């Protein structure tokens, strides 16, 4: 059964009530709902919410301002569906959102990632790969990328982005291990070009090219990586990358 209330938090923020997109014209109320949904069902302190909503131009009475926006948001939600009337719950100096029939793509993404990690620990590559690819299918972009939040929220976005890079690298590492190196090469090449200082991506790209029988391209990838590290950082590639390069030359 489809969820009654669906939140898309990865990429552009969207909140659907019974399949219909909820229009939230007020920027602060939209930001409040987005942040609460991203932490659902955990509580977020009022102090932290204020830090996320206001940067340098903070109101003199943050708690009162926050209460006003929260009241207006509750009214908006209950007009959309009476079952959302008690969705936002107040705790000791905090707020959280939780209600029956609510689903978020972020929770589904994190759940698929957790299942992939469990499969990795048990050594089941096929199951791990399936869950990793499910997670990737849910990723539409950065966390709340169109919601203007203060710089205090950047850390949460960065943590999720770093985790997503791990998913991207790990799924291609599993593909290589399962003999699908040709499938891994284009994605790894794109990742290496997007973040050329990430040595682990270069290593996987070289490994995929080697396993695919494209040794000359793997050697060329090493030289490209080395040029980047020397010119940008003034250092040689790390031990693992150099060892793989020598393995290629020996082959």
Coordinates of N, CA and C in Angstrom, one line a residue:
X1 N 0.8 -1.2 0.0 CA 0.0 0.0 0.0 C 0.9 1.2 0.0
X2 N 0.5 2.2 -0.9 CA 1.3 3.4 -0.9 C 1.1 4.2 0.4
X3 N 2.1 5.0 0.8 CA 2.0 5.8 2.0 C 1.1 7.0 1.7
X4 N 0.4 7.4 2.8 CA -0.5 8.5 2.7 C 0.2 9.8 2.5
X5 N 1.4 9.9 3.2 CA 2.2 11.1 3.1 C 3.6 10.7 2.7
X6 N 4.1 11.3 1.7 CA 5.4 11.0 1.1 C 6.2 12.2 1.0
X7 N 7.5 12.1 1.5 CA 8.4 13.2 1.5 C 9.6 12.9 0.6
X8 N 9.9 13.7 -0.4 CA 11.1 13.6 -1.2 C 12.1 14.6 -0.6
X9 N 13.2 14.1 0.0 CA 14.2 14.9 0.6 C 15.5 15.0 -0.1
X10 N 15.7 14.0 -0.9 CA 17.0 13.9 -1.7 C 16.8 14.6 -3.0
X11 N 17.5 15.7 -3.2 CA 17.2 16.6 -4.4 C 16.3 17.7 -4.0
X12 N 15.4 18.0 -4.9 CA 14.4 19.1 -4.5 C 13.4 18.5 -3.5
X13 N 13.0 19.3 -2.6 CA 12.1 19.0 -1.5 C 10.7 19.0 -2.0
X14 N 10.0 17.9 -1.8 CA 8.6 17.8 -2.2 C 7.8 17.0 -1.1
X15 N 6.6 17.4 -0.7 CA 5.8 16.7 0.3 C 4.4 16.5 -0.4
X16 N 4.1 15.2 -0.4 CA 2.8 14.8 -1.0 C 1.8 14.3 0.0
X17 N 0.6 14.8 -0.1 CA -0.5 14.4 0.8 C -1.5 13.6 -0.1
X18 N -1.6 12.3 0.1 CA -2.5 11.5 -0.7 C -2.2 11.6 -2.2
X19 N -0.9 11.7 -2.5 CA -0.5 11.8 -3.9 C -0.5 13.1 -4.5
X20 N -0.9 14.2 -3.8 CA -1.0 15.5 -4.3 C 0.1 16.4 -3.6
X21 N 0.8 17.1 -4.5 CA 1.9 17.9 -4.0 C 1.4 19.1 -3.1
X22 N 1.9 19.2 -1.9 CA 1.5 20.2 -1.0 C 2.3 21.5 -1.3
X23 N 1.6 22.6 -1.5 CA 2.2 23.9 -1.8 C 2.5 24.6 -0.4
X24 N 3.7 24.9 -0.2 CA 4.1 25.6 1.0 C 4.8 26.9 0.6
X25 N 4.1 28.0 0.5 CA 4.7 29.2 -0.1 C 5.7 29.9 0.9
X26 N 5.5 29.8 2.2 CA 6.3 30.5 3.1 C 7.7 29.8 3.3
X27 N 8.8 30.5 3.0 CA 10.1 29.9 3.0 C 10.4 29.2 4.4
X28 N 10.2 30.0 5.5 CA 10.6 29.5 6.8 C 9.8 28.2 7.2
X29 N 8.5 28.2 6.8 CA 7.7 27.0 7.1 C 8.1 25.8 6.3
X30 N 8.4 26.1 5.0 CA 8.9 25.0 4.2 C 10.2 24.4 4.7
X31 N 11.1 25.3 5.2 CA 12.3 24.9 5.7 C 12.1 24.1 7.0
X32 N 11.2 24.5 7.9 CA 10.9 23.8 9.1 C 10.4 22.4 8.8
X33 N 9.5 22.3 7.9 CA 8.9 20.9 7.6 C 10.0 20.0 7.0
X34 N 10.8 20.6 6.1 CA 11.9 19.8 5.5 C 12.9 19.3 6.5
X35 N 13.3 20.1 7.4 CA 14.3 19.7 8.4 C 13.7 18.7 9.4
X36 N 12.5 18.9 9.8 CA 11.9 17.9 10.7 C 11.7 16.5 10.0
X37 N 11.3 16.6 8.7 CA 11.2 15.3 8.0 C 12.5 14.6 7.8
X38 N 13.6 15.4 7.6 CA 14.9 14.8 7.4 C 15.4 14.1 8.6
X39 N 14.9 14.5 9.8 CA 15.3 13.9 11.1 C 14.2 12.9 11.6
X40 N 13.1 12.8 10.9 CA 12.0 12.0 11.4 C 12.4 10.6 11.7
X41 N 12.0 10.0 12.8 CA 11.1 10.5 13.8 C 11.9 11.1 15.0
X42 N 13.2 11.4 14.8 CA 14.0 12.0 15.9 C 13.6 13.4 16.2
X43 N 13.8 13.9 17.4 CA 13.5 15.3 17.7 C 14.6 16.2 17.4
X44 N 14.3 17.4 17.0 CA 15.3 18.5 16.8 C 15.1 19.6 17.8
X45 N 16.1 20.0 18.4 CA 16.0 21.0 19.5 C 15.6 22.4 18.8
X46 N 14.9 23.2 19.6 CA 14.5 24.5 19.1 C 15.7 25.3 18.8
X47 N 16.7 25.2 19.6 CA 18.0 26.0 19.3 C 18.6 25.6 18.0
X48 N 18.6 24.3 17.7 CA 19.2 23.8 16.4 C 18.3 24.3 15.2
X49 N 17.0 24.2 15.4 CA 16.1 24.6 14.3 C 16.3 26.1 14.0
X50 N 16.5 26.9 15.0 CA 16.8 28.3 14.8 C 18.1 28.5 14.1
X51 N 19.1 27.7 14.4 CA 20.4 27.8 13.7 C 20.3 27.5 12.2
X52 N 19.4 26.5 11.9 CA 19.2 26.1 10.5 C 18.4 27.1 9.7
X53 N 17.5 27.8 10.4 CA 16.6 28.7 9.7 C 17.1 30.1 9.5
X54 N 17.9 30.5 10.5 CA 18.4 31.9 10.4 C 19.9 31.9 10.5
X55 N 20.6 32.6 9.7 CA 22.0 32.6 9.7 C 22.4 33.9 10.4
X56 N 22.9 34.9 9.7 CA 23.4 36.2 10.3 C 22.2 37.0 10.8
X57 N 21.1 36.9 10.1 CA 19.9 37.8 10.4 C 18.9 37.1 11.3
X58 N 19.3 36.8 12.5 CA 18.5 36.1 13.4 C 17.6 37.0 14.2
X59 N 16.3 36.6 14.5 CA 15.4 37.4 15.2 C 15.8 37.6 16.6
X60 N 15.3 38.7 17.2 CA 15.7 39.0 18.6 C 15.2 37.9 19.6
X61 N 14.0 37.4 19.3 CA 13.4 36.4 20.1 C 13.2 35.1 19.3
X62 N 14.2 34.3 19.2 CA 14.2 33.2 18.3 C 13.1 32.2 18.7
X63 N 12.9 31.9 19.9 CA 11.9 31.0 20.4 C 10.5 31.4 20.0
X64 N 10.2 32.7 20.2 CA 8.9 33.2 19.8 C 8.7 33.1 18.3
X65 N 9.7 33.5 17.6 CA 9.6 33.5 16.1 C 9.4 32.0 15.6
X66 N 10.1 31.1 16.2 CA 10.0 29.7 15.8 C 8.6 29.2 16.1
X67 N 8.1 29.6 17.3 CA 6.7 29.2 17.7 C 5.7 29.7 16.7
X68 N 5.8 30.9 16.2 CA 4.9 31.4 15.3 C 4.9 30.6 14.0
X69 N 6.1 30.4 13.4 CA 6.2 29.6 12.2 C 5.7 28.2 12.4
X70 N 6.0 27.6 13.5 CA 5.5 26.2 13.8 C 4.0 26.2 13.8
X71 N 3.4 27.2 14.4 CA 1.9 27.2 14.5 C 1.3 27.4 13.1
X72 N 1.9 28.2 12.3 CA 1.4 28.4 10.9 C 1.6 27.1 10.1
X73 N 2.7 26.4 10.3 CA 2.9 25.2 9.6 C 1.9 24.1 10.0
X74 N 1.6 24.0 11.3 CA 0.6 23.1 11.8 C -0.8 23.4 11.1
X75 N -1.1 24.6 11.0 CA -2.4 25.0 10.4 C -2.4 24.6 8.9
X76 N -1.3 24.8 8.2 CA -1.2 24.4 6.8 C -1.4 22.9 6.7
X77 N -0.7 22.1 7.5 CA -0.8 20.7 7.5 C -2.2 20.1 7.8
X78 N -2.8 20.7 8.8 CA -4.2 20.2 9.1 C -5.2 20.5 8.0
X79 N -5.0 21.6 7.3 CA -5.9 22.0 6.2 C -5.7 21.0 5.1
X80 N -4.5 20.5 4.9 CA -4.2 19.5 3.9 C -4.8 18.2 4.2
X81 N -4.7 17.8 5.5 CA -5.3 16.5 5.9 C -5.4 16.5 7.4
X82 N -6.6 16.3 8.0 CA -6.8 16.4 9.4 C -5.9 15.4 10.2
X83 N -5.4 14.3 9.5 CA -4.6 13.3 10.2 C -3.2 13.9 10.5
X84 N -2.9 15.0 9.8 CA -1.6 15.7 10.1 C -1.6 16.7 11.2
X85 N -2.8 16.8 11.8 CA -3.0 17.8 12.9 C -2.0 17.6 14.1
X86 N -1.7 16.3 14.4 CA -0.9 16.0 15.5 C 0.5 15.5 15.0
X87 N 0.8 15.7 13.8 CA 2.1 15.1 13.2 C 3.3 15.8 13.9
X88 N 3.2 17.1 14.1 CA 4.4 17.8 14.7 C 4.2 17.8 16.2
X89 N 5.1 17.2 16.9 CA 5.0 17.0 18.4 C 6.0 17.8 19.1
X90 N 5.6 18.4 20.2 CA 6.5 19.2 21.0 C 7.0 18.5 22.2
X91 N 8.3 18.5 22.4 CA 9.0 17.9 23.5 C 9.6 19.0 24.4
X92 N 10.5 18.6 25.2 CA 11.2 19.5 26.1 C 12.2 20.4 25.3
X93 N 11.8 21.5 24.8 CA 12.6 22.4 24.1 C 13.0 21.8 22.7
X94 N 12.1 21.0 22.1 CA 12.4 20.3 20.9 C 11.1 20.1 20.1
X95 N 11.2 19.7 18.8 CA 10.1 19.3 18.0 C 10.4 18.1 17.2
X96 N 9.4 17.3 16.9 CA 9.7 16.2 16.0 C 8.4 16.0 15.2
X97 N 8.5 15.3 14.0 CA 7.4 15.0 13.2 C 7.3 13.5 13.1
X98 N 6.1 12.9 13.3 CA 5.9 11.5 13.2 C 4.4 11.3 13.1
X99 N 4.0 10.4 12.2 CA 2.6 10.1 12.1 C 2.5 8.8 11.2
X100 N 1.3 8.1 11.4 CA 1.1 6.9 10.6 C 1.0 7.3 9.1
X101 N 1.5 6.4 8.3 CA 1.4 6.6 6.9 C 2.4 7.5 6.2
X102 N 3.5 7.8 7.0 CA 4.5 8.7 6.5 C 5.7 8.0 6.0
X103 N 6.2 8.3 4.8 CA 7.4 7.7 4.3 C 8.3 8.8 3.7
X104 N 9.6 8.5 3.7 CA 10.5 9.5 3.1 C 11.5 8.7 2.3
X105 N 12.0 9.3 1.2 CA 13.0 8.7 0.4 C 14.3 8.6 1.1
X106 N 14.6 9.5 2.0 CA 15.8 9.5 2.8 C 15.9 8.3 3.7
X107 N 14.8 8.0 4.4 CA 14.7 6.8 5.3 C 14.9 5.5 4.5
X108 N 14.3 5.5 3.3 CA 14.4 4.3 2.4 C 15.8 4.1 1.9
X109 N 16.5 5.2 1.6 CA 17.9 5.2 1.1 C 18.8 4.7 2.2
X110 N 18.6 5.2 3.5 CA 19.4 4.8 4.6 C 19.2 3.4 5.0
X111 N 17.9 3.0 4.8 CA 17.6 1.6 5.1 C 18.3 0.6 4.2
X112 N 18.2 1.0 2.9 CA 18.9 0.1 1.9 C 20.4 0.1 2.1
X113 N 21.0 1.2 2.5 CA 22.4 1.2 2.8 C 22.8 0.3 4.0
X114 N 21.9 0.4 5.0 CA 22.2 -0.5 6.2 C 22.1 -1.9 5.8
X115 N 21.1 -2.3 5.0 CA 21.0 -3.7 4.6 C 22.2 -4.1 3.8
X116 N 22.7 -3.2 3.0 CA 23.9 -3.5 2.2 C 25.1 -3.8 3.1
X117 N 25.2 -3.0 4.1 CA 26.3 -3.2 5.1 C 26.2 -4.5 5.8
X118 N 25.0 -4.9 6.2 CA 24.8 -6.2 6.8 C 25.2 -7.3 5.9
X119 N 24.8 -7.2 4.6 CA 25.1 -8.3 3.7 C 26.6 -8.3 3.4
X120 N 27.3 -7.2 3.5 CA 28.7 -7.1 3.3 C 29.4 -7.9 4.5
X121 N 28.9 -7.7 5.7 CA 29.5 -8.3 6.9 C 29.3 -9.9 6.8
X122 N 28.2 -10.3 6.2 CA 27.9 -11.7 6.0 C 28.6 -12.3 4.8
X123 N 29.2 -11.4 3.9 CA 29.9 -11.9 2.8 C 29.0 -12.3 1.6
X124 N 27.8 -11.8 1.5 CA 26.9 -12.0 0.4 C 26.9 -10.9 -0.6
X125 N 27.8 -11.0 -1.6 CA 28.0 -9.9 -2.5 C 26.7 -9.6 -3.3
X126 N 26.0 -10.7 -3.7 CA 24.8 -10.5 -4.6 C 23.7 -9.6 -3.8
X127 N 23.5 -10.0 -2.6 CA 22.5 -9.2 -1.8 C 23.0 -7.8 -1.5
X128 N 24.3 -7.7 -1.2 CA 24.9 -6.4 -0.9 C 24.7 -5.5 -2.2
X129 N 25.0 -6.0 -3.3 CA 24.9 -5.3 -4.6 C 23.4 -4.9 -4.8
X130 N 22.5 -5.7 -4.6 CA 21.1 -5.4 -4.8 C 20.7 -4.2 -3.9
X131 N 21.1 -4.2 -2.7 CA 20.7 -3.1 -1.8 C 21.4 -1.8 -2.1
X132 N 22.6 -1.9 -2.5 CA 23.4 -0.7 -2.9 C 22.7 -0.1 -4.1
X133 N 22.3 -0.9 -5.1 CA 21.7 -0.4 -6.3 C 20.3 0.2 -6.0
X134 N 19.6 -0.4 -5.0 CA 18.4 0.2 -4.6 C 18.6 1.6 -4.0
X135 N 19.6 1.7 -3.2 CA 19.9 3.0 -2.6 C 20.2 4.0 -3.7
X136 N 21.0 3.6 -4.7 CA 21.4 4.5 -5.7 C 20.2 5.0 -6.5
X137 N 19.2 4.1 -6.7 CA 18.0 4.4 -7.5 C 17.2 5.5 -6.7
X138 N 17.3 5.6 -5.4 CA 16.6 6.6 -4.6 C 17.3 7.9 -4.6
X139 N 18.5 8.0 -4.9 CA 19.3 9.2 -4.8 C 19.0 10.2 -6.0
X140 N 18.3 11.3 -5.7 CA 18.0 12.2 -6.8 C 18.8 13.5 -6.7
X141 N 19.6 13.6 -5.7 CA 20.5 14.8 -5.5 C 20.8 15.0 -4.0
X142 N 21.4 16.2 -3.8 CA 21.8 16.5 -2.4 C 20.6 16.7 -1.5
X143 N 20.8 16.5 -0.2 CA 19.8 16.6 0.8 C 19.2 18.0 0.8
X144 N 17.9 18.1 0.5 CA 17.1 19.4 0.5 C 17.9 20.5 -0.3
X145 N 18.2 20.1 -1.5 CA 19.1 21.0 -2.3 C 18.5 22.3 -2.7
X146 N 17.2 22.4 -2.7 CA 16.5 23.7 -3.1 C 15.9 24.4 -1.9
X147 N 16.3 23.9 -0.7 CA 15.8 24.6 0.6 C 16.9 25.5 1.1
X148 N 16.6 26.8 1.1 CA 17.7 27.7 1.6 C 17.8 27.7 3.2
X149 N 18.8 26.9 3.6 CA 19.0 26.8 5.1 C 20.4 27.5 5.4
X150 N 20.6 27.8 6.7 CA 21.8 28.5 7.1 C 23.0 27.5 7.0
X151 N 24.2 28.1 7.1 CA 25.4 27.3 7.0 C 25.5 26.2 8.0
X152 N 24.8 26.3 9.1 CA 24.8 25.2 10.2 C 24.3 23.9 9.7
X153 N 23.5 23.9 8.6 CA 23.0 22.7 8.0 C 23.9 22.0 7.1
X154 N 25.0 22.7 6.7 CA 25.9 22.1 5.7 C 26.6 20.8 6.2
X155 N 26.8 20.7 7.5 CA 27.5 19.5 8.0 C 26.6 18.3 7.7
X156 N 25.3 18.4 7.9 CA 24.4 17.2 7.7 C 24.5 16.9 6.2
X157 N 24.4 17.9 5.3 CA 24.5 17.6 3.9 C 25.8 16.9 3.5
X158 N 26.9 17.4 4.1 CA 28.2 16.9 3.8 C 28.3 15.4 4.3
X159 N 27.8 15.1 5.5 CA 27.9 13.8 6.0 C 27.1 12.8 5.0
X160 N 26.0 13.2 4.5 CA 25.2 12.4 3.6 C 25.9 12.2 2.3
X161 N 26.5 13.3 1.8 CA 27.3 13.3 0.6 C 28.5 12.3 0.7
X162 N 29.2 12.4 1.8 CA 30.3 11.5 1.9 C 29.9 10.0 2.0
X163 N 28.8 9.8 2.7 CA 28.2 8.5 2.7 C 27.8 8.0 1.3
X164 N 27.3 8.9 0.5 CA 26.8 8.5 -0.8 C 28.0 8.2 -1.7
X165 N 29.1 8.9 -1.5 CA 30.3 8.5 -2.3 C 30.8 7.1 -1.9
X166 N 30.7 6.8 -0.7 CA 31.0 5.4 -0.3 C 30.2 4.4 -1.0
X167 N 28.8 4.7 -1.1 CA 27.9 3.8 -1.8 C 28.3 3.6 -3.2
X168 N 28.6 4.8 -3.9 CA 29.0 4.7 -5.3 C 30.3 3.9 -5.5
X169 N 31.2 4.1 -4.7 CA 32.5 3.3 -4.8 C 32.3 1.9 -4.5
X170 N 31.6 1.6 -3.4 CA 31.4 0.2 -3.0 C 30.6 -0.6 -4.0
X171 N 29.5 0.0 -4.6 CA 28.8 -0.8 -5.6 C 29.6 -1.2 -6.8
X172 N 30.5 -0.3 -7.2 CA 31.4 -0.6 -8.3 C 32.5 -1.6 -7.9
X173 N 32.9 -1.5 -6.6 CA 33.9 -2.5 -6.1 C 33.2 -3.9 -6.2
X174 N 32.0 -4.0 -5.8 CA 31.2 -5.2 -5.8 C 31.0 -5.7 -7.3
X175 N 30.7 -4.8 -8.1 CA 30.6 -5.2 -9.6 C 31.8 -5.8 -10.1
X176 N 33.0 -5.2 -9.8 CA 34.3 -5.7 -10.2 C 34.5 -7.1 -9.7
X177 N 34.2 -7.3 -8.4 CA 34.4 -8.6 -7.7 C 33.5 -9.6 -8.3
X178 N 32.3 -9.2 -8.9 CA 31.4 -10.2 -9.5 C 31.6 -10.3 -11.0
X179 N 32.7 -9.7 -11.5 CA 33.0 -9.9 -12.9 C 32.3 -8.9 -13.9
X180 N 31.7 -7.9 -13.3 CA 31.1 -6.8 -14.2 C 31.9 -5.6 -14.3
X181 N 33.2 -5.7 -14.5 CA 34.1 -4.6 -14.6 C 33.7 -3.6 -15.7
X182 N 33.2 -4.1 -16.8 CA 32.9 -3.2 -17.9 C 31.7 -2.3 -17.5
X183 N 30.8 -2.8 -16.6 CA 29.7 -1.9 -16.1 C 30.2 -0.9 -15.2
X184 N 31.3 -1.2 -14.4 CA 31.8 -0.3 -13.5 C 32.7 0.9 -14.1
X185 N 33.3 0.6 -15.2 CA 34.3 1.6 -15.8 C 33.6 3.0 -16.0
X186 N 32.5 3.1 -16.7 CA 32.0 4.4 -17.0 C 31.7 5.2 -15.8
X187 N 31.0 4.6 -14.8 CA 30.7 5.3 -13.6 C 31.9 5.7 -12.8
X188 N 32.9 4.9 -12.7 CA 34.1 5.2 -12.0 C 34.9 6.3 -12.7
X189 N 34.9 6.3 -14.0 CA 35.6 7.4 -14.8 C 34.9 8.7 -14.5
X190 N 33.5 8.7 -14.5 CA 32.8 9.9 -14.2 C 33.1 10.4 -12.8
X191 N 33.2 9.5 -11.8 CA 33.5 9.9 -10.4 C 34.9 10.5 -10.3
X192 N 35.8 9.9 -11.0 CA 37.2 10.4 -11.0 C 37.3 11.8 -11.5
X193 N 36.6 12.0 -12.6 CA 36.6 13.4 -13.2 C 35.9 14.4 -12.3
X194 N 34.9 14.0 -11.6 CA 34.1 14.9 -10.7 C 34.9 15.2 -9.5
X195 N 35.7 14.3 -9.0 CA 36.5 14.5 -7.7 C 37.9 13.9 -7.9
X196 N 38.7 14.6 -8.7 CA 40.0 14.0 -9.1 C 41.0 13.8 -8.0
X197 N 40.8 14.3 -6.8 CA 41.7 14.2 -5.7 C 41.3 13.0 -4.8
X198 N 40.3 12.3 -5.2 CA 39.9 11.1 -4.4 C 40.6 9.9 -4.9
X199 N 41.6 9.5 -4.2 CA 42.5 8.4 -4.7 C 41.8 7.0 -4.8
X200 N 40.9 6.8 -3.9 CA 40.2 5.5 -3.9 C 39.4 5.3 -5.2
X201 N 38.9 6.3 -5.7 CA 38.1 6.2 -7.0 C 39.1 5.8 -8.1
X202 N 40.3 6.5 -8.2 CA 41.3 6.2 -9.2 C 41.7 4.7 -9.1
X203 N 41.8 4.2 -7.8 CA 42.2 2.8 -7.6 C 41.2 1.9 -8.2
X204 N 39.9 2.1 -7.9 CA 38.9 1.3 -8.4 C 38.8 1.4 -10.0
X205 N 39.0 2.5 -10.5 CA 38.9 2.7 -12.0 C 40.1 1.9 -12.6
X206 N 41.3 2.0 -12.1 CA 42.4 1.2 -12.6 C 42.1 -0.3 -12.5
X207 N 41.6 -0.7 -11.3 CA 41.3 -2.1 -11.1 C 40.2 -2.6 -12.1
X208 N 39.2 -1.8 -12.3 CA 38.1 -2.2 -13.3 C 38.7 -2.3 -14.7
X209 N 39.5 -1.4 -15.1 CA 40.1 -1.4 -16.4 C 41.1 -2.7 -16.5
X210 N 41.8 -3.0 -15.5 CA 42.7 -4.1 -15.5 C 41.9 -5.4 -15.7
X211 N 40.8 -5.5 -14.9 CA 40.0 -6.7 -14.9 C 39.3 -6.9 -16.2
X212 N 39.0 -5.7 -16.9 CA 38.3 -5.8 -18.2 C 39.3 -6.0 -19.4
X213 N 40.6 -6.2 -19.0 CA 41.5 -6.4 -20.1 C 42.0 -5.1 -20.8
X214 N 41.8 -4.0 -20.2 CA 42.2 -2.7 -20.8 C 43.4 -2.1 -20.0
X215 N 44.5 -2.8 -20.0 CA 45.6 -2.5 -19.2 C 46.2 -1.1 -19.6
X216 N 46.2 -0.8 -20.9 CA 46.8 0.4 -21.4 C 46.0 1.6 -20.8
X217 N 44.7 1.5 -20.8 CA 43.9 2.6 -20.2 C 44.1 2.7 -18.7
X218 N 44.3 1.6 -18.1 CA 44.6 1.6 -16.6 C 45.9 2.3 -16.3
X219 N 46.9 2.1 -17.2 CA 48.2 2.8 -17.0 C 48.0 4.3 -17.3
X220 N 47.2 4.6 -18.3 CA 46.9 6.0 -18.6 C 46.2 6.7 -17.4
X221 N 45.3 6.0 -16.8 CA 44.5 6.5 -15.7 C 45.5 6.8 -14.5
X222 N 46.5 5.9 -14.3 CA 47.4 6.2 -13.2 C 48.2 7.5 -13.5
X223 N 48.7 7.7 -14.7 CA 49.4 8.9 -15.1 C 48.6 10.1 -14.9
X224 N 47.3 10.0 -15.3 CA 46.4 11.2 -15.1 C 46.2 11.5 -13.6
X225 N 46.0 10.5 -12.8 CA 45.9 10.7 -11.4 C 47.2 11.3 -10.8
X226 N 48.3 10.7 -11.2 CA 49.6 11.2 -10.7 C 49.8 12.7 -11.0
X227 N 49.4 13.1 -12.3 CA 49.6 14.5 -12.7 C 48.7 15.4 -11.8
X228 N 47.5 14.9 -11.4 CA 46.6 15.7 -10.6 C 47.2 15.9 -9.2
X229 N 47.6 14.8 -8.6 CA 48.2 14.8 -7.2 C 49.4 15.7 -7.1
X230 N 50.3 15.6 -8.1 CA 51.5 16.4 -8.1 C 51.2 17.8 -8.3
X231 N 50.4 18.2 -9.3 CA 50.1 19.6 -9.6 C 49.2 20.2 -8.5
X232 N 48.3 19.5 -7.9 CA 47.3 20.1 -7.0 C 47.8 20.0 -5.5
X233 N 48.5 18.9 -5.2 CA 48.9 18.7 -3.8 C 50.4 18.6 -3.6
X234 N 51.1 18.5 -4.7 CA 52.6 18.4 -4.5 C 53.0 17.1 -4.0
X235 N 52.2 16.0 -4.1 CA 52.6 14.7 -3.6 C 52.4 13.6 -4.7
X236 N 53.1 12.5 -4.5 CA 52.9 11.3 -5.3 C 51.7 10.6 -4.9
X237 N 51.1 9.7 -5.8 CA 50.0 8.9 -5.4 C 50.4 8.0 -4.2
X238 N 49.4 7.5 -3.5 CA 49.6 6.7 -2.3 C 50.1 5.3 -2.7
X239 N 50.5 4.5 -1.6 CA 51.1 3.2 -1.8 C 50.2 2.3 -2.6
X240 N 48.9 2.2 -2.3 CA 48.0 1.3 -3.0 C 48.0 1.5 -4.5
X241 N 47.9 2.8 -4.9 CA 47.8 3.2 -6.3 C 49.1 2.8 -7.0
X242 N 50.3 3.1 -6.3 CA 51.6 2.8 -6.9 C 51.8 1.3 -7.1
X243 N 51.3 0.5 -6.1 CA 51.5 -0.9 -6.1 C 50.6 -1.5 -7.3
X244 N 49.4 -1.0 -7.5 CA 48.6 -1.4 -8.6 C 49.3 -1.1 -9.9
X245 N 49.9 0.1 -10.0 CA 50.6 0.5 -11.2 C 51.7 -0.4 -11.5
X246 N 52.5 -0.8 -10.5 CA 53.6 -1.7 -10.7 C 53.1 -3.1 -11.2
X247 N 51.9 -3.5 -10.6 CA 51.3 -4.7 -11.0 C 50.9 -4.7 -12.5
X248 N 50.4 -3.5 -12.9 CA 50.1 -3.4 -14.4 C 51.3 -3.5 -15.2
X249 N 52.4 -2.9 -14.8 CA 53.6 -2.9 -15.6 C 54.2 -4.3 -15.7
X250 N 54.1 -5.1 -14.6 CA 54.6 -6.4 -14.5 C 53.8 -7.4 -15.4
X251 N 52.5 -7.0 -15.6 CA 51.6 -7.8 -16.4 C 51.8 -7.6 -17.9

